[in-house]
mmCIF file of C-alpha atoms in Angstrom:
data_model
loop_
_atom_site.group_PDB
_atom_site.id
_atom_site.type_symbol
_atom_site.label_atom_id
_atom_site.label_comp_id
_atom_site.label_asym_id
_atom_site.label_seq_id
_atom_site.Cartn_x
_atom_site.Cartn_y
_atom_site.Cartn_z
ATOM 1 C CA UNK A 1 50.413 -53.484 -42.192
ATOM 2 C CA UNK A 2 52.691 -50.920 -40.557
ATOM 3 C CA UNK A 3 50.843 -48.302 -38.451
ATOM 4 C CA UNK A 4 50.527 -44.947 -40.228
ATOM 5 C CA UNK A 5 52.195 -42.975 -37.440
ATOM 6 C CA UNK A 6 55.232 -45.314 -37.513
ATOM 7 C CA UNK A 7 55.486 -45.132 -41.300
ATOM 8 C CA UNK A 8 55.261 -41.342 -41.361
ATOM 9 C CA UNK A 9 57.958 -41.024 -38.733
ATOM 10 C CA UNK A 10 60.411 -42.848 -41.027
ATOM 11 C CA UNK A 11 60.066 -40.473 -43.959
ATOM 12 C CA UNK A 12 63.213 -38.484 -44.706
ATOM 13 C CA UNK A 13 62.937 -34.863 -43.669
ATOM 14 C CA UNK A 14 59.929 -35.535 -41.497
ATOM 15 C CA UNK A 15 61.512 -34.562 -38.193
ATOM 16 C CA UNK A 16 58.825 -31.945 -37.482
ATOM 17 C CA UNK A 17 56.077 -34.537 -37.787
ATOM 18 C CA UNK A 18 57.999 -36.929 -35.548
ATOM 19 C CA UNK A 19 58.361 -34.133 -33.018
ATOM 20 C CA UNK A 20 54.628 -33.507 -33.029
ATOM 21 C CA UNK A 21 53.923 -37.213 -32.625
ATOM 22 C CA UNK A 22 56.263 -37.385 -29.650
ATOM 23 C CA UNK A 23 54.623 -34.337 -28.082
ATOM 24 C CA UNK A 24 51.164 -35.808 -28.574
ATOM 25 C CA UNK A 25 52.357 -39.074 -27.059
ATOM 26 C CA UNK A 26 53.821 -37.353 -23.994
ATOM 27 C CA UNK A 27 50.633 -35.336 -23.545
ATOM 28 C CA UNK A 28 48.527 -38.474 -23.647
ATOM 29 C CA UNK A 29 50.790 -40.187 -21.129
ATOM 30 C CA UNK A 30 50.084 -37.391 -18.630
ATOM 31 C CA UNK A 31 46.353 -38.104 -18.681
ATOM 32 C CA UNK A 32 45.230 -39.446 -15.296
ATOM 33 C CA UNK A 33 43.195 -42.306 -16.792
ATOM 34 C CA UNK A 34 46.086 -43.444 -18.943
ATOM 35 C CA UNK A 35 48.641 -43.172 -16.140
ATOM 36 C CA UNK A 36 46.332 -45.245 -13.949
ATOM 37 C CA UNK A 37 46.075 -47.887 -16.678
ATOM 38 C CA UNK A 38 49.870 -47.981 -17.072
ATOM 39 C CA UNK A 39 50.353 -48.304 -13.318
ATOM 40 C CA UNK A 40 48.004 -51.291 -13.344
ATOM 41 C CA UNK A 41 49.722 -52.807 -16.423
ATOM 42 C CA UNK A 42 53.509 -52.399 -15.976
ATOM 43 C CA UNK A 43 54.161 -54.716 -18.921
ATOM 44 C CA UNK A 44 53.066 -52.133 -21.514
ATOM 45 C CA UNK A 45 56.019 -51.376 -23.786
ATOM 46 C CA UNK A 46 56.922 -48.209 -25.645
ATOM 47 C CA UNK A 47 56.166 -49.955 -28.950
ATOM 48 C CA UNK A 48 52.679 -50.818 -27.683
ATOM 49 C CA UNK A 49 52.118 -47.171 -26.777
ATOM 50 C CA UNK A 50 53.371 -45.972 -30.156
ATOM 51 C CA UNK A 51 51.187 -48.328 -32.176
ATOM 52 C CA UNK A 52 48.226 -47.694 -29.869
ATOM 53 C CA UNK A 53 48.291 -43.891 -30.081
ATOM 54 C CA UNK A 54 44.948 -43.709 -31.877
ATOM 55 C CA UNK A 55 43.290 -45.891 -29.245
ATOM 56 C CA UNK A 56 44.833 -43.867 -26.436
ATOM 57 C CA UNK A 57 43.573 -40.630 -27.965
ATOM 58 C CA UNK A 58 40.059 -42.012 -28.389
ATOM 59 C CA UNK A 59 40.099 -43.315 -24.824
ATOM 60 C CA UNK A 60 41.190 -39.946 -23.420
ATOM 61 C CA UNK A 61 38.639 -37.996 -25.454
ATOM 62 C CA UNK A 62 35.723 -40.249 -24.531
ATOM 63 C CA UNK A 63 36.605 -40.271 -20.817
ATOM 64 C CA UNK A 64 36.903 -36.472 -20.880
ATOM 65 C CA UNK A 65 33.369 -36.361 -22.276
ATOM 66 C CA UNK A 66 32.198 -38.581 -19.400
ATOM 67 C CA UNK A 67 33.888 -36.319 -16.841
ATOM 68 C CA UNK A 68 31.854 -33.396 -18.195
ATOM 69 C CA UNK A 69 28.696 -35.404 -18.880
ATOM 70 C CA UNK A 70 25.919 -33.250 -20.424
ATOM 71 C CA UNK A 71 23.321 -35.975 -19.854
ATOM 72 C CA UNK A 72 22.397 -39.121 -21.723
ATOM 73 C CA UNK A 73 20.442 -37.407 -24.509
ATOM 74 C CA UNK A 74 23.362 -35.086 -25.302
ATOM 75 C CA UNK A 75 26.151 -37.626 -24.837
ATOM 76 C CA UNK A 76 28.903 -36.815 -27.408
ATOM 77 C CA UNK A 77 30.628 -40.214 -27.241
ATOM 78 C CA UNK A 78 30.923 -42.346 -30.362
ATOM 79 C CA UNK A 79 28.449 -44.772 -28.788
ATOM 80 C CA UNK A 80 25.915 -42.663 -26.914
ATOM 81 C CA UNK A 81 25.648 -43.732 -23.299
ATOM 82 C CA UNK A 82 28.740 -45.952 -23.368
ATOM 83 C CA UNK A 83 32.121 -45.533 -21.660
ATOM 84 C CA UNK A 84 35.423 -46.841 -23.073
ATOM 85 C CA UNK A 85 37.637 -49.399 -21.359
ATOM 86 C CA UNK A 86 41.285 -49.780 -22.318
ATOM 87 C CA UNK A 87 42.681 -53.302 -22.300
ATOM 88 C CA UNK A 88 45.490 -55.417 -23.763
ATOM 89 C CA UNK A 89 44.977 -58.145 -26.319
ATOM 90 C CA UNK A 90 47.863 -59.956 -28.034
ATOM 91 C CA UNK A 91 50.310 -57.238 -26.984
ATOM 92 C CA UNK A 92 48.140 -54.498 -28.491
ATOM 93 C CA UNK A 93 46.130 -51.756 -26.800
ATOM 94 C CA UNK A 94 42.427 -52.150 -27.550
ATOM 95 C CA UNK A 95 39.148 -50.474 -26.597
ATOM 96 C CA UNK A 96 35.766 -51.875 -25.667
ATOM 97 C CA UNK A 97 32.675 -50.035 -24.500
ATOM 98 C CA UNK A 98 30.324 -50.551 -21.558
ATOM 99 C CA UNK A 99 27.025 -48.848 -20.789
ATOM 100 C CA UNK A 100 27.466 -45.985 -18.325
ATOM 101 C CA UNK A 101 25.363 -45.676 -15.163
ATOM 102 C CA UNK A 102 22.934 -43.273 -16.877
ATOM 103 C CA UNK A 103 22.435 -45.672 -19.776
ATOM 104 C CA UNK A 104 21.909 -48.608 -17.406
ATOM 105 C CA UNK A 105 19.375 -46.608 -15.396
ATOM 106 C CA UNK A 106 17.571 -45.478 -18.551
ATOM 107 C CA UNK A 107 17.296 -49.036 -19.872
ATOM 108 C CA UNK A 108 16.063 -50.297 -16.521
ATOM 109 C CA UNK A 109 13.394 -47.581 -16.356
ATOM 110 C CA UNK A 110 12.341 -48.370 -19.918
ATOM 111 C CA UNK A 111 11.982 -52.064 -19.072
ATOM 112 C CA UNK A 112 9.960 -51.185 -15.984
ATOM 113 C CA UNK A 113 7.682 -48.839 -17.903
ATOM 114 C CA UNK A 114 7.230 -51.422 -20.647
ATOM 115 C CA UNK A 115 6.226 -53.886 -17.950
ATOM 116 C CA UNK A 116 4.013 -51.583 -15.875
ATOM 117 C CA UNK A 117 2.055 -49.050 -17.914
ATOM 118 C CA UNK A 118 0.710 -47.310 -14.814
ATOM 119 C CA UNK A 119 4.271 -46.617 -13.641
ATOM 120 C CA UNK A 120 4.685 -42.989 -14.493
ATOM 121 C CA UNK A 121 5.747 -39.477 -13.614
ATOM 122 C CA UNK A 122 3.293 -36.991 -15.170
ATOM 123 C CA UNK A 123 4.708 -34.274 -17.398
ATOM 124 C CA UNK A 124 3.837 -31.532 -14.939
ATOM 125 C CA UNK A 125 5.991 -33.121 -12.238
ATOM 126 C CA UNK A 126 8.844 -34.473 -14.364
ATOM 127 C CA UNK A 127 10.930 -31.459 -13.360
ATOM 128 C CA UNK A 128 9.390 -31.016 -9.906
ATOM 129 C CA UNK A 129 11.954 -29.616 -7.506
ATOM 130 C CA UNK A 130 12.014 -28.405 -3.941
ATOM 131 C CA UNK A 131 13.794 -25.306 -5.230
ATOM 132 C CA UNK A 132 10.690 -24.435 -7.252
ATOM 133 C CA UNK A 133 8.248 -24.668 -4.339
ATOM 134 C CA UNK A 134 6.834 -21.322 -3.317
ATOM 135 C CA UNK A 135 6.669 -20.171 0.286
ATOM 136 C CA UNK A 136 3.071 -21.300 0.590
ATOM 137 C CA UNK A 137 2.216 -21.449 4.292
ATOM 138 C CA UNK A 138 -0.664 -23.843 3.560
ATOM 139 C CA UNK A 139 1.744 -26.418 2.161
ATOM 140 C CA UNK A 140 4.718 -25.651 4.413
ATOM 141 C CA UNK A 141 4.264 -28.676 6.684
ATOM 142 C CA UNK A 142 3.887 -31.020 3.712
ATOM 143 C CA UNK A 143 6.883 -29.480 1.936
ATOM 144 C CA UNK A 144 9.083 -29.882 5.010
ATOM 145 C CA UNK A 145 7.977 -33.487 5.498
ATOM 146 C CA UNK A 146 8.614 -34.275 1.829
ATOM 147 C CA UNK A 147 12.078 -32.702 1.871
ATOM 148 C CA UNK A 148 13.008 -34.446 5.111
ATOM 149 C CA UNK A 149 11.994 -37.805 3.654
ATOM 150 C CA UNK A 150 13.863 -37.207 0.390
ATOM 151 C CA UNK A 151 17.058 -36.261 2.204
ATOM 152 C CA UNK A 152 16.938 -39.032 4.802
ATOM 153 C CA UNK A 153 15.200 -42.035 3.195
ATOM 154 C CA UNK A 154 17.103 -45.243 3.887
ATOM 155 C CA UNK A 155 15.303 -48.190 2.240
ATOM 156 C CA UNK A 156 16.074 -51.515 3.861
ATOM 157 C CA UNK A 157 16.883 -49.879 7.182
ATOM 158 C CA UNK A 158 13.909 -47.566 7.732
ATOM 159 C CA UNK A 159 10.523 -48.436 6.230
ATOM 160 C CA UNK A 160 8.699 -45.293 7.404
ATOM 161 C CA UNK A 161 6.830 -43.452 4.636
ATOM 162 C CA UNK A 162 4.341 -40.596 4.234
ATOM 163 C CA UNK A 163 0.608 -40.324 3.721
ATOM 164 C CA UNK A 164 -0.389 -37.053 2.032
ATOM 165 C CA UNK A 165 -4.071 -36.346 2.480
ATOM 166 C CA UNK A 166 -5.845 -33.368 0.925
ATOM 167 C CA UNK A 167 -8.401 -32.105 -1.535
ATOM 168 C CA UNK A 168 -8.042 -32.443 -5.300
ATOM 169 C CA UNK A 169 -5.447 -30.159 -6.890
ATOM 170 C CA UNK A 170 -3.561 -28.969 -3.807
ATOM 171 C CA UNK A 171 -0.203 -30.290 -5.063
ATOM 172 C CA UNK A 172 0.161 -33.706 -3.421
ATOM 173 C CA UNK A 173 1.445 -35.414 -6.562
ATOM 174 C CA UNK A 174 3.814 -32.529 -7.321
ATOM 175 C CA UNK A 175 5.432 -32.939 -3.903
ATOM 176 C CA UNK A 176 5.810 -36.652 -4.583
ATOM 177 C CA UNK A 177 7.474 -35.813 -7.892
ATOM 178 C CA UNK A 178 9.941 -33.577 -6.066
ATOM 179 C CA UNK A 179 10.676 -36.453 -3.686
ATOM 180 C CA UNK A 180 11.208 -38.871 -6.591
ATOM 181 C CA UNK A 181 13.563 -36.466 -8.370
ATOM 182 C CA UNK A 182 15.582 -35.859 -5.211
ATOM 183 C CA UNK A 183 15.829 -39.604 -4.568
ATOM 184 C CA UNK A 184 16.991 -40.078 -8.155
ATOM 185 C CA UNK A 185 19.929 -37.789 -7.389
ATOM 186 C CA UNK A 186 20.721 -40.133 -4.500
ATOM 187 C CA UNK A 187 20.474 -43.168 -6.833
ATOM 188 C CA UNK A 188 17.448 -44.519 -4.954
ATOM 189 C CA UNK A 189 14.980 -46.315 -7.220
ATOM 190 C CA UNK A 190 11.472 -44.849 -6.950
ATOM 191 C CA UNK A 191 8.213 -46.046 -8.492
ATOM 192 C CA UNK A 192 5.357 -43.561 -8.826
ATOM 193 C CA UNK A 193 2.179 -45.441 -9.660
ATOM 194 C CA UNK A 194 -1.297 -44.092 -10.367
ATOM 195 C CA UNK A 195 -3.227 -46.511 -8.182
ATOM 196 C CA UNK A 196 -6.550 -46.809 -10.089
ATOM 197 C CA UNK A 197 -4.753 -47.610 -13.353
ATOM 198 C CA UNK A 198 -2.397 -49.982 -11.581
ATOM 199 C CA UNK A 199 -5.208 -52.100 -10.119
ATOM 200 C CA UNK A 200 -6.937 -52.283 -13.507
ATOM 201 C CA UNK A 201 -3.677 -53.269 -15.123
ATOM 202 C CA UNK A 202 -3.004 -55.963 -12.557
ATOM 203 C CA UNK A 203 -6.383 -57.534 -13.236
ATOM 204 C CA UNK A 204 -5.656 -57.565 -16.983
ATOM 205 C CA UNK A 205 -2.178 -59.014 -16.417
ATOM 206 C CA UNK A 206 -3.638 -62.307 -15.215
ATOM 207 C CA UNK A 207 -4.652 -62.998 -18.795
ATOM 208 C CA UNK A 208 -1.281 -62.164 -20.362
ATOM 209 C CA UNK A 209 0.771 -63.977 -17.725
ATOM 210 C CA UNK A 210 2.643 -60.925 -16.389
ATOM 211 C CA UNK A 211 0.851 -60.622 -13.038
ATOM 212 C CA UNK A 212 3.572 -62.057 -10.796
ATOM 213 C CA UNK A 213 6.363 -60.226 -12.585
ATOM 214 C CA UNK A 214 4.572 -56.903 -12.175
ATOM 215 C CA UNK A 215 3.675 -57.593 -8.570
ATOM 216 C CA UNK A 216 7.265 -58.506 -7.700
ATOM 217 C CA UNK A 217 8.647 -55.364 -9.356
ATOM 218 C CA UNK A 218 6.365 -53.122 -7.295
ATOM 219 C CA UNK A 219 6.890 -55.076 -4.077
ATOM 220 C CA UNK A 220 10.674 -54.753 -4.352
ATOM 221 C CA UNK A 221 10.997 -51.103 -5.434
ATOM 222 C CA UNK A 222 13.260 -49.241 -3.008
ATOM 223 C CA UNK A 223 10.652 -46.485 -2.612
ATOM 224 C CA UNK A 224 7.051 -46.874 -3.776
ATOM 225 C CA UNK A 225 4.605 -43.992 -4.236
ATOM 226 C CA UNK A 226 0.952 -44.977 -4.605
ATOM 227 C CA UNK A 227 -0.705 -41.898 -6.048
ATOM 228 C CA UNK A 228 -4.426 -41.261 -5.491
ATOM 229 C CA UNK A 229 -5.188 -44.351 -3.464
ATOM 230 C CA UNK A 230 -8.911 -44.539 -2.774
ATOM 231 C CA UNK A 231 -9.852 -43.395 -6.282
ATOM 232 C CA UNK A 232 -9.872 -47.003 -7.496
ATOM 233 C CA UNK A 233 -12.867 -49.288 -7.639
ATOM 234 C CA UNK A 234 -12.573 -51.580 -4.644
ATOM 235 C CA UNK A 235 -12.569 -55.343 -4.897
ATOM 236 C CA UNK A 236 -11.584 -57.988 -2.393
ATOM 237 C CA UNK A 237 -8.960 -59.281 -4.824
ATOM 238 C CA UNK A 238 -7.176 -55.963 -5.412
ATOM 239 C CA UNK A 239 -7.297 -55.138 -1.713
ATOM 240 C CA UNK A 240 -6.092 -58.489 -0.368
ATOM 241 C CA UNK A 241 -4.067 -60.132 -3.151
ATOM 242 C CA UNK A 242 -2.496 -57.024 -4.654
ATOM 243 C CA UNK A 243 -2.346 -54.159 -2.147
ATOM 244 C CA UNK A 244 -2.106 -56.469 0.862
ATOM 245 C CA UNK A 245 0.689 -58.541 -0.681
ATOM 246 C CA UNK A 246 2.639 -55.424 -1.649
ATOM 247 C CA UNK A 247 2.375 -53.817 1.773
ATOM 248 C CA UNK A 248 3.192 -57.036 3.631
ATOM 249 C CA UNK A 249 6.430 -57.549 1.684
ATOM 250 C CA UNK A 250 7.474 -53.928 2.004
ATOM 251 C CA UNK A 251 6.760 -53.923 5.733
ATOM 252 C CA UNK A 252 8.965 -56.995 6.262
ATOM 253 C CA UNK A 253 11.785 -55.635 4.087
ATOM 254 C CA UNK A 254 11.591 -52.097 5.566
ATOM 255 C CA UNK A 255 10.939 -50.508 2.168
ATOM 256 C CA UNK A 256 9.152 -47.121 2.449
ATOM 257 C CA UNK A 257 5.750 -46.660 0.826
ATOM 258 C CA UNK A 258 4.257 -43.193 0.271
ATOM 259 C CA UNK A 259 0.636 -42.399 -0.501
ATOM 260 C CA UNK A 260 -1.458 -39.531 -1.790
ATOM 261 C CA UNK A 261 -5.212 -39.569 -1.279
ATOM 262 C CA UNK A 262 -8.338 -37.459 -1.065
ATOM 263 C CA UNK A 263 -9.262 -39.638 1.919
ATOM 264 C CA UNK A 264 -7.938 -39.495 5.446
ATOM 265 C CA UNK A 265 -7.110 -42.742 7.260
ATOM 266 C CA UNK A 266 -10.661 -43.386 8.457
ATOM 267 C CA UNK A 267 -12.220 -42.589 5.091
ATOM 268 C CA UNK A 268 -9.764 -44.851 3.274
ATOM 269 C CA UNK A 269 -10.493 -47.689 5.707
ATOM 270 C CA UNK A 270 -14.194 -47.289 5.020
ATOM 271 C CA UNK A 271 -13.503 -47.283 1.259
ATOM 272 C CA UNK A 272 -11.409 -50.463 1.490
ATOM 273 C CA UNK A 273 -14.052 -52.255 3.523
ATOM 274 C CA UNK A 274 -16.528 -52.410 0.636
ATOM 275 C CA UNK A 275 -16.530 -55.711 -1.188
ATOM 276 C CA UNK A 276 -17.530 -56.538 -4.728
ATOM 277 C CA UNK A 277 -19.060 -59.646 -3.218
ATOM 278 C CA UNK A 278 -21.609 -57.494 -1.455
ATOM 279 C CA UNK A 279 -21.592 -56.030 2.026
ATOM 280 C CA UNK A 280 -18.508 -54.869 3.883
ATOM 281 C CA UNK A 281 -15.350 -56.529 5.178
ATOM 282 C CA UNK A 282 -14.246 -54.265 8.012
ATOM 283 C CA UNK A 283 -11.681 -56.679 9.465
ATOM 284 C CA UNK A 284 -9.775 -57.094 6.205
ATOM 285 C CA UNK A 285 -9.823 -53.342 5.590
ATOM 286 C CA UNK A 286 -8.571 -52.790 9.129
ATOM 287 C CA UNK A 287 -5.623 -55.121 8.516
ATOM 288 C CA UNK A 288 -4.591 -53.156 5.448
ATOM 289 C CA UNK A 289 -4.942 -49.859 7.286
ATOM 290 C CA UNK A 290 -2.864 -51.083 10.219
ATOM 291 C CA UNK A 291 0.036 -51.591 7.841
ATOM 292 C CA UNK A 292 -0.481 -48.148 6.332
ATOM 293 C CA UNK A 293 -0.925 -46.321 9.644
ATOM 294 C CA UNK A 294 2.018 -48.008 11.340
ATOM 295 C CA UNK A 295 4.452 -47.237 8.516
ATOM 296 C CA UNK A 296 3.419 -43.749 7.412
ATOM 297 C CA UNK A 297 3.216 -40.300 8.890
ATOM 298 C CA UNK A 298 -0.022 -38.610 7.884
ATOM 299 C CA UNK A 299 0.308 -35.058 6.565
ATOM 300 C CA UNK A 300 -2.647 -32.880 5.620
ATOM 301 C CA UNK A 301 -1.853 -30.931 2.456
ATOM 302 C CA UNK A 302 -3.814 -27.701 2.480
ATOM 303 C CA UNK A 303 -4.300 -24.954 -0.061
ATOM 304 C CA UNK A 304 -6.366 -23.877 -3.015
ATOM 305 C CA UNK A 305 -7.016 -26.041 -6.066
ATOM 306 C CA UNK A 306 -4.084 -25.250 -8.374
ATOM 307 C CA UNK A 307 -5.580 -27.060 -11.339
ATOM 308 C CA UNK A 308 -8.861 -25.261 -11.499
#
């Protein structure tokens, strides 16, 4: 079947329409994406351009949307979260769509959250930002340390993390949320995990066969934040086979791990030394703490309880 724009151009007395079609064609050919495509495909003929006008227009419009991206949820493209690709098939211009970086990231996060239920960013820190932090002198040291880490983190090259210690409600998790959001802008994958839930989930995952998959995902995250470590019920298994395995891998691969806790180093070591088998296991707790101490900078987060 003859393309509609070609058929219309052949009607008697339709010179004005032909003029408009030519103008639209010339306008499209000035688009930077289309000129780049033509430079890469010198074999494209004028007939191919004429019959492919509709595809060219769709391609230009969708790429313009991507250049002024309003975010994945407000994506105006025909296929939300997908970018068009122009290609040639049987001497015709055709379009196909690929997931954009935001869509890929969203799907990856969804898969991770489906896998690990304790992987989360609480609602109150979803929009946490360093720009929103007040000039609170009590938290100034922690805020500076958090910002410095967020701006300079280099997973794989520098495995140094942070250990935020302070009372309940002083804003430790909020600062971690600000770090995670800043790292997201730098395209650095960050896991924030509520430690007590994570250890419970790992124990349950033995029964459903997902233990190793979950463990590997956490071990390999570019940046890992273990929120509220020390609030969990201690067992030899979670300490040695879960936490120990995670920290050992991350230490070797120079992947930063950050912690928040109500315990300082010594108190956390004492907490980790208790065994569900009875008695204490100071040596094993000491080994865990050596990994934490050597690869974190401890920061005391001061201030009043902001939740009370």
